[in-house]
Coordinates of C-alpha atoms in Angstrom, one line a residue:
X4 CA 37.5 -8.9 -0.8
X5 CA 33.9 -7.2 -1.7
X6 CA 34.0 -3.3 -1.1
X7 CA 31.6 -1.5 0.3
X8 CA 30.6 -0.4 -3.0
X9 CA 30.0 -3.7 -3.9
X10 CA 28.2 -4.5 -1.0
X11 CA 25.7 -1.6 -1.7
X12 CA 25.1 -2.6 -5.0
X13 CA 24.1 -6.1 -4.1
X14 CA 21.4 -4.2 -1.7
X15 CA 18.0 -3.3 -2.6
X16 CA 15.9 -1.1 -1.4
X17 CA 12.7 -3.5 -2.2
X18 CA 9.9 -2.8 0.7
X19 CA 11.3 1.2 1.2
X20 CA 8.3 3.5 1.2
X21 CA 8.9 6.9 0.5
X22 CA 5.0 7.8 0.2
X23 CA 1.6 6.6 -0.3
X24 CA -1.0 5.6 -2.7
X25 CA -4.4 7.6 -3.2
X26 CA -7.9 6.4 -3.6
X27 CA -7.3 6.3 -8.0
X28 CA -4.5 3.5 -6.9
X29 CA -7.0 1.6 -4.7
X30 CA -9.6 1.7 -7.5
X31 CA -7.0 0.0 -10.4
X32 CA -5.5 -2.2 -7.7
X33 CA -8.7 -4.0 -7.1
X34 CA -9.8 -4.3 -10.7
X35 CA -6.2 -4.9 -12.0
X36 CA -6.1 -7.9 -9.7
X37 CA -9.5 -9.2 -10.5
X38 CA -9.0 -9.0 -14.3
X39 CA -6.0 -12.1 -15.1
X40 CA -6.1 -15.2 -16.1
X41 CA -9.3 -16.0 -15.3
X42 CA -10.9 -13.7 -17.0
X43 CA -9.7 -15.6 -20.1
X44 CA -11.1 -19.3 -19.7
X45 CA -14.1 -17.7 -16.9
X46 CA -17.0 -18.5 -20.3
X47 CA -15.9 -22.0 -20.3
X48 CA -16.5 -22.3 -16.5
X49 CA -20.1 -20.4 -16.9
X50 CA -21.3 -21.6 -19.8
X51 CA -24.9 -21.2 -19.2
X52 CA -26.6 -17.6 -19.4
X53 CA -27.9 -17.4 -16.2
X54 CA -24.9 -17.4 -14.5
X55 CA -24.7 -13.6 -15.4
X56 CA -26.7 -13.5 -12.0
X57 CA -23.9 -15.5 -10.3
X58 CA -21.6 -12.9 -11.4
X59 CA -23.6 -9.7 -10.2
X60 CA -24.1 -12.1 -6.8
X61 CA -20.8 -12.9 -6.1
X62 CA -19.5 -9.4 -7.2
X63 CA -21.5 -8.2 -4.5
X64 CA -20.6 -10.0 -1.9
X65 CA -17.0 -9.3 -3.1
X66 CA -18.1 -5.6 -2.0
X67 CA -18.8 -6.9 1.4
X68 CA -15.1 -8.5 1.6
X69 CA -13.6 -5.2 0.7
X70 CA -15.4 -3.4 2.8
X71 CA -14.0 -5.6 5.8
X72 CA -10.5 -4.9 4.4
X73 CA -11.2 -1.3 4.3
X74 CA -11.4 -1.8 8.2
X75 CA -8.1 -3.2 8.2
X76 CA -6.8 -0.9 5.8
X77 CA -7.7 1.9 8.2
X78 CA -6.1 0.1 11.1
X79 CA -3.1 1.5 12.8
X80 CA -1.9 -2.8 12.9
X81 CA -2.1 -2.5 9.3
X82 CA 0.1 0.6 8.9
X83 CA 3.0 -1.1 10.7
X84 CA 3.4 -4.3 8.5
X85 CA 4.9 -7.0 9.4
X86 CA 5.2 -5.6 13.2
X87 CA 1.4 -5.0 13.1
X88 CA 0.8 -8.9 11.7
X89 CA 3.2 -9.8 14.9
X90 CA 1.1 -7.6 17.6
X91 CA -2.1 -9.5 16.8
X92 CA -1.3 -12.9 15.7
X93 CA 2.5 -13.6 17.6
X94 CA 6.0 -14.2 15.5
X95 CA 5.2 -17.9 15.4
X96 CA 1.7 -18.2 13.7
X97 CA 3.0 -15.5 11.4
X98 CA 6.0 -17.4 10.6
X99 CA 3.4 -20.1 10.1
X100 CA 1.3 -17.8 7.9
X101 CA 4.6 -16.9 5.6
X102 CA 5.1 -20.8 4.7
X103 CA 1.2 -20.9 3.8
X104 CA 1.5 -17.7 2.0
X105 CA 5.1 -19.4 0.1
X106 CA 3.0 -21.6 -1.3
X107 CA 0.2 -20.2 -2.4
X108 CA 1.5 -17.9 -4.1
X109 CA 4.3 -20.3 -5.4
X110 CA 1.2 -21.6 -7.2
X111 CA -1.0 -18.7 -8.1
X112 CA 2.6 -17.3 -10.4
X113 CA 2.7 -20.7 -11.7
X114 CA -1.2 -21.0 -12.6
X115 CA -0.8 -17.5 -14.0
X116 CA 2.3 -17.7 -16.0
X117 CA 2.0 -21.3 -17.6
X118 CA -1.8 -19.6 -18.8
X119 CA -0.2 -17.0 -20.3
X120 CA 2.6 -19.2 -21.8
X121 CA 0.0 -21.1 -23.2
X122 CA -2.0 -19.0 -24.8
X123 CA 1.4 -17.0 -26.3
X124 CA 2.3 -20.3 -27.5
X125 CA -1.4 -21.4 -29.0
X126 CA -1.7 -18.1 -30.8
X127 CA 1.3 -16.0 -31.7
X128 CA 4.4 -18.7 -31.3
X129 CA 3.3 -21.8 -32.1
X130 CA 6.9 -23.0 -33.2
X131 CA 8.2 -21.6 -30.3
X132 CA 9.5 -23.5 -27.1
X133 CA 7.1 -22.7 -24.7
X134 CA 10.2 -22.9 -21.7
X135 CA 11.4 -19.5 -23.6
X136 CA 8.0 -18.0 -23.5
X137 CA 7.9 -18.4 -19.5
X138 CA 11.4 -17.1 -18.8
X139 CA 10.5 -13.8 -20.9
X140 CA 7.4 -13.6 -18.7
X141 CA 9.2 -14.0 -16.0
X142 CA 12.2 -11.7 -16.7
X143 CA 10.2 -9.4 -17.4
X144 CA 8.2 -9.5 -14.3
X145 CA 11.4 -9.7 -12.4
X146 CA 12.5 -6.5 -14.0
X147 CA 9.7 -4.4 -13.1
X148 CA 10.0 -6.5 -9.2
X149 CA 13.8 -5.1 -9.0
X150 CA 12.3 -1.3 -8.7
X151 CA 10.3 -2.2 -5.8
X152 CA 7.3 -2.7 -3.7
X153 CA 6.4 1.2 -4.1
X154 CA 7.3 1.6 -7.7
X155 CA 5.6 -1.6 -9.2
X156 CA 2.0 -0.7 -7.8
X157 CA 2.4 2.4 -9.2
X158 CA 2.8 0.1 -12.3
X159 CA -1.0 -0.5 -12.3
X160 CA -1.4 2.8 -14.1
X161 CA 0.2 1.3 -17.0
X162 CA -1.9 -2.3 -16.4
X163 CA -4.7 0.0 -16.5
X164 CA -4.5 2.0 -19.5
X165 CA -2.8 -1.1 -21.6
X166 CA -5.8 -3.5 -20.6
X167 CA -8.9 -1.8 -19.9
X168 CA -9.3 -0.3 -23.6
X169 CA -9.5 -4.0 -25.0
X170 CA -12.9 -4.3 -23.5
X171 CA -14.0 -2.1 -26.4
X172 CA -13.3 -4.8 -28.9
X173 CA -15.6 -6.7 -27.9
X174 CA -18.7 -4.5 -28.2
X175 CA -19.3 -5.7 -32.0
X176 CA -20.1 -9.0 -30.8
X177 CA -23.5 -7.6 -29.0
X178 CA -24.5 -6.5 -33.0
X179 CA -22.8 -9.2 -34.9
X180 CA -25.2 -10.8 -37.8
X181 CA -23.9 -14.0 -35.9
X182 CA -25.1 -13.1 -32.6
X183 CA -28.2 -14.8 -31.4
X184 CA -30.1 -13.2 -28.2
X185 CA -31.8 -16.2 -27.8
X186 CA -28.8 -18.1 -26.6
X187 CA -29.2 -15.8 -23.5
X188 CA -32.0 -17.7 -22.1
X189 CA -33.0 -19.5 -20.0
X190 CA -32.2 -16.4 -17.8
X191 CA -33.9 -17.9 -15.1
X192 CA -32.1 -21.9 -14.1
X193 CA -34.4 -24.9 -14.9
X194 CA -32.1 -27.0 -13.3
X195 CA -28.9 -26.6 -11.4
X196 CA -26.1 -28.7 -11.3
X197 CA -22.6 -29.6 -10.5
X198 CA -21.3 -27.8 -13.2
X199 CA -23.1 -24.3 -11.7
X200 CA -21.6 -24.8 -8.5
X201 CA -18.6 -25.2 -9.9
X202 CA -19.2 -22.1 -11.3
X203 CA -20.0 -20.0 -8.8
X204 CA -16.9 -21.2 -6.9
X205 CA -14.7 -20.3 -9.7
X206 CA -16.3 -16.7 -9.6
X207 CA -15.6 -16.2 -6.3
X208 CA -11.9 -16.9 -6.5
X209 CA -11.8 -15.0 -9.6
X210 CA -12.5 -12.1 -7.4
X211 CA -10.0 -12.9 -4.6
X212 CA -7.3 -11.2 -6.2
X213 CA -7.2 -8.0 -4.0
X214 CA -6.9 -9.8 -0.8
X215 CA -3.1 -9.6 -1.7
X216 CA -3.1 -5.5 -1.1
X217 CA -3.7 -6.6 2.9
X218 CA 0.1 -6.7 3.1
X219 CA 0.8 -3.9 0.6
X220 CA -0.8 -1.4 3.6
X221 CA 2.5 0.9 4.3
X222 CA 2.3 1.5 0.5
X223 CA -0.9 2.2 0.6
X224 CA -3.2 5.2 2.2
X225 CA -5.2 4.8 5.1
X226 CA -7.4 7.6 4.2
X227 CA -11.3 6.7 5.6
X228 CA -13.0 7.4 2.3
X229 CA -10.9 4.7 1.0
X230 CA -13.8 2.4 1.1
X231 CA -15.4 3.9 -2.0
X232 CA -12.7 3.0 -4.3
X233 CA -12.9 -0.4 -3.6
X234 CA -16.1 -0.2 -4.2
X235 CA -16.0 1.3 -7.3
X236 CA -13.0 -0.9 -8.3
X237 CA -14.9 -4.1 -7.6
X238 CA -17.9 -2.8 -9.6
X239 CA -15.5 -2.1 -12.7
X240 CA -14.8 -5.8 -12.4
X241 CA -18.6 -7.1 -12.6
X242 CA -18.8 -4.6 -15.6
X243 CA -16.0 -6.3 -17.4
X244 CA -16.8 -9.7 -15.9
X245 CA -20.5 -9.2 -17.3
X246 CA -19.6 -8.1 -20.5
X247 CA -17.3 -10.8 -21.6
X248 CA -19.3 -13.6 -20.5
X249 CA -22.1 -12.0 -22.9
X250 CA -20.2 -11.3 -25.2
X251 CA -19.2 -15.2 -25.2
X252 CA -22.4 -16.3 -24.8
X253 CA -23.7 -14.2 -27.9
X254 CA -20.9 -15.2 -30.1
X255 CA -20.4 -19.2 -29.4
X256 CA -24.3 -20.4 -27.5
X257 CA -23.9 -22.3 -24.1
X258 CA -23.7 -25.7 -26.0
X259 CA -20.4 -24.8 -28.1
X260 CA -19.2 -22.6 -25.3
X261 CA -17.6 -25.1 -23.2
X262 CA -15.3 -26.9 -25.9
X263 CA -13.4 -23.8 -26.5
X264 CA -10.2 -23.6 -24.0
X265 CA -9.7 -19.5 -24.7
X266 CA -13.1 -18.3 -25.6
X267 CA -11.9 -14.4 -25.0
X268 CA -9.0 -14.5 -27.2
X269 CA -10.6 -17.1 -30.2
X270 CA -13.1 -14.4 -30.4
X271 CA -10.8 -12.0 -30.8
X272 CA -9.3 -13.8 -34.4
X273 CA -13.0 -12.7 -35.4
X274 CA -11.9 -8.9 -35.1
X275 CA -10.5 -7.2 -38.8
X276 CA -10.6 -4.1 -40.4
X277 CA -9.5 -2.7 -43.6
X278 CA -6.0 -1.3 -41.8
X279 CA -5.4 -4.0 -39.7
X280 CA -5.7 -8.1 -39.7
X281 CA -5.2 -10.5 -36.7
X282 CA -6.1 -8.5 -34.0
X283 CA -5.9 -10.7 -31.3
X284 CA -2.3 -10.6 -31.7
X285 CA -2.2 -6.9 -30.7
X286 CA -4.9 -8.1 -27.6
X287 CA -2.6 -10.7 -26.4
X288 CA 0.4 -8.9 -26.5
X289 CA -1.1 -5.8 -24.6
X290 CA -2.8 -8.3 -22.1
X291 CA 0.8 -9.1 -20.8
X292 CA 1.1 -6.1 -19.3
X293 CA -1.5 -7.4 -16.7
X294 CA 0.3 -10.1 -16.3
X295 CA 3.7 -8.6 -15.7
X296 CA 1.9 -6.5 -12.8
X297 CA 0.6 -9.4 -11.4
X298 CA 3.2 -11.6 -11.2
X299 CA 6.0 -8.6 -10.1
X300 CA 3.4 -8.0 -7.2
X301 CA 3.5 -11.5 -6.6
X302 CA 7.3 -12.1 -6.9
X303 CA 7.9 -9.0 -4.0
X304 CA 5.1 -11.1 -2.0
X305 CA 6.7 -14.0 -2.4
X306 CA 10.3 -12.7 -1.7
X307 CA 8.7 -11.0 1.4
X308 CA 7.2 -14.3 2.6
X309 CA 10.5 -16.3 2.1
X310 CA 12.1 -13.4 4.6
X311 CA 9.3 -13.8 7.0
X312 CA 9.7 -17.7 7.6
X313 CA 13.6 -17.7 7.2
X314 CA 13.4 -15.0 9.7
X315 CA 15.3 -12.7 7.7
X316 CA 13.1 -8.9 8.6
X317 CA 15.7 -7.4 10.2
X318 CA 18.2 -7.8 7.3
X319 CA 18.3 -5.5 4.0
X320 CA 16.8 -7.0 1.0
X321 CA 19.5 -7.4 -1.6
X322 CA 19.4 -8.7 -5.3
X323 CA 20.8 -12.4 -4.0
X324 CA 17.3 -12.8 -2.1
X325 CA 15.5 -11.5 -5.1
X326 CA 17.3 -13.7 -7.9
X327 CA 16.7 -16.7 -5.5
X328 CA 13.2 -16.6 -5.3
X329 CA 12.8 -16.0 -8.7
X330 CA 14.8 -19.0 -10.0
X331 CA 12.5 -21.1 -7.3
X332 CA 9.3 -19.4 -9.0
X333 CA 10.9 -20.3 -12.4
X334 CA 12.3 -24.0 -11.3
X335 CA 8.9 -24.8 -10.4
X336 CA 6.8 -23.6 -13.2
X337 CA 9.0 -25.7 -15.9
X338 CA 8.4 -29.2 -13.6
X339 CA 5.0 -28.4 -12.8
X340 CA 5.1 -27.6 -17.1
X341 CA 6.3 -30.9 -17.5
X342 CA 5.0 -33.3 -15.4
X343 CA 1.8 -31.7 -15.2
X344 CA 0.5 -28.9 -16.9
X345 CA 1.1 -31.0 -20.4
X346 CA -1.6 -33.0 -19.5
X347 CA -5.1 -32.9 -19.7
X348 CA -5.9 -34.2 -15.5
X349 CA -2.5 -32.5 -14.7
X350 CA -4.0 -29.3 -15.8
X351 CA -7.1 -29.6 -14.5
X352 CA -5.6 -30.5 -11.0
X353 CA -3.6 -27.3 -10.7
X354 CA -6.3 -25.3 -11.8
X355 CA -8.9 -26.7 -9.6
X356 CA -6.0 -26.2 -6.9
X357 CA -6.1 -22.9 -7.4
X358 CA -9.7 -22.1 -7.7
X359 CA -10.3 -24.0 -4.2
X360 CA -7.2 -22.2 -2.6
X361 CA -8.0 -18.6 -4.1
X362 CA -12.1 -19.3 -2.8
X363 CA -11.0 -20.2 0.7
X364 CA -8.8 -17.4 1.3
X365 CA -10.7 -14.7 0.2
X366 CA -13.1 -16.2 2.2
X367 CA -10.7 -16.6 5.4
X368 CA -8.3 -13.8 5.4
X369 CA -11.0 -10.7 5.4
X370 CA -13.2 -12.1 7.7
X371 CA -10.0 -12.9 10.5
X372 CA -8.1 -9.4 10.1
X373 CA -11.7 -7.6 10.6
X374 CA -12.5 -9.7 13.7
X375 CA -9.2 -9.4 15.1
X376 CA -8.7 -5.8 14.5
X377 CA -12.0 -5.1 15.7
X378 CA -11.5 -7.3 19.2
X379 CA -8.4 -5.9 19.8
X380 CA -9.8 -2.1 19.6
X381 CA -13.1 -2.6 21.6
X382 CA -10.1 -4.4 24.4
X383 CA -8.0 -1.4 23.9
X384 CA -11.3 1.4 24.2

């Protein structure tokens, strides 16, 4: 017979909020979220120079999502959680919107952590299996998850300081004897084509990652001026965004640029100095620590979505619950590893997937919690 002991310790405390986070939180939330996989194969997307412009575009209307979610943030629906979600929508379409939410973000771990595994495995373990390189991700990630909700977006500080430095590496590029400014032109398109569409779409789901914080609001402040650190979060992100795909575009030209699979981190084999050799090892391995936030966010998410849809809010979250919807995240990943992600079209499918899914949300979900918040206050006034 299990004691009550026993009982306790099989109970987490996952979603418990014992305070808030400031405007500094907002501001690395937004650009944390922003800056994962994508950011790593986003030049072979591009290609061409004059889709800095699509960046700087895009980022901008990003600012006009945010600002929209600022609205919601601010929202006394928002503040409640799932209750609030229940108030304007009804338990049924939000049960509905869990098993939506299952999965796509059953896919955006997947897309993220077979990336990562890949690139691990391309560049530092080669000999390794690559099976063993997703279940340290993952056990990691499931680590940090086990503190919870309140504890793991504080973990953005460390995302922060281990990822943001790295963008520093790259500044030799714009002053390598190598680097030819002409390969920035034609600044202006001549033509446009499929490929620049594509693009653009892929830029605009690279910036949909902080549609995600929408149901992070109880852990999250409320404050009015919260707006501005959005703002300045999602500028961050064109900065970096901007950069890199310079940087890229410098090093390889627009023709090579689109046969290299991880432009950001073969560049990176370039970087050596008298102390140290094989840099990109030491990028790599402190790039994980993006990854681990992002996927730990996404495991509680996940977790939370899976109690939404078995209708399961009114029980405790315990480390059963947790451990299950990690070994369906990690179940998943190896077959889609397998029977997919081996494979040139495979691979291309699921990221494609994910590009369409991540571009229609962050197009949907702002734009529905704004106009519902807002018609339900002007009924209310």
């Amino acid at each position: 017979m299990a004691t009550g002991e026993d009982e306790e310790m099989k109970t987490l405390s996952l979603f418990k909020q014992t305070s808030t986070l400031g405007g500094i939180h907002f501001l690395l939330l937004v650009n944390r979220t922003q800056m994962h996989y994508f950011i790593l194969i986003m030049p072979v997307y591009l290609v061409h120079s004059y889709m800095v412009w699509g960046i700087v575009a895009l980022g901008l209307l990003s600012q006009l999502n945010l600002m929209m979610l600022s609205r919601w943030f601010a929202s006394s629906y928002a503040a409640k959680g799932y209750q609030g979600f229940v108030q304007l929508f009804g338990k049924r379409t939000v049960q509905i919107f869990a098993i939506l939410g299952f999965l796509i973000i059953l896919l955006k771990i997947s897309i993220i952590t077979l990336g990562y595994a890949e690139m691990l495995h391309s560049f530092i373990y080669p000999s390794m299996n690559k099976t063993w390189l997703i279940l340290v991700i993952l056990s990691i990630s499931l680590f940090v998850a086990s503190h919870g909700m309140e504890k793991t977006l504080r973990f953005v500080v460390i995302a922060f300081l281990c990822g943001a430095w790295i963008l520093i590496m790259f500044i030799p590029f714009f002053f390598s004897s190598i680097s030819n400014y002409r390969d920035l032109y034609p600044l202006i398109p001549t033509e446009w084509s499929g490929q620049s569409w594509q693009g653009l779409l892929f830029l605009w789901s690279a910036f949909s990652g902080p549609v995600y914080l929408a149901f992070m609001v109880p852990w999250l402040s409320s404050n009015t001026k919260i707006t501005k650190y959005l703002v300045m979060g999602n500028m961050l992100t064109i900065l970096e965004y901007s950069l890199l795909f310079i940087a890229s575009v410098l090093f390889y030209g627009s023709n090579f640029l689109s046969r290299i699979n991880f432009p950001v981190a073969y560049m990176g084999s370039y970087l050596q100095t008298s102390a140290l050799e094989r840099i990109e090892y030491i990028l790599i391995s402190f790039h994980m620590f993006n990854y681990v936030f992002d996927i730990s966010i996404l495991l509680l998410c996940f977790y939370g979505a899976a109690r939404v849809f078995m209708k399961k809010m009114n029980s405790s979250t315990t480390l059963t619950g947790l451990l299950s919807s990690w070994f369906v995240i990690l179940i998943s990943i190896i077959i889609m590893d397998r029977w997919l992600w081996q494979t040139v079209p495979g691979q291309t499918m699921l990221l494609n997937l994910q590009i369409w899914l991540g571009a229609l949300i962050y197009l949907l979900v702002p734009t529905i919690l704004f106009t519902v918040v807002k018609r339900k206050e002007s009924m209310q006034a």
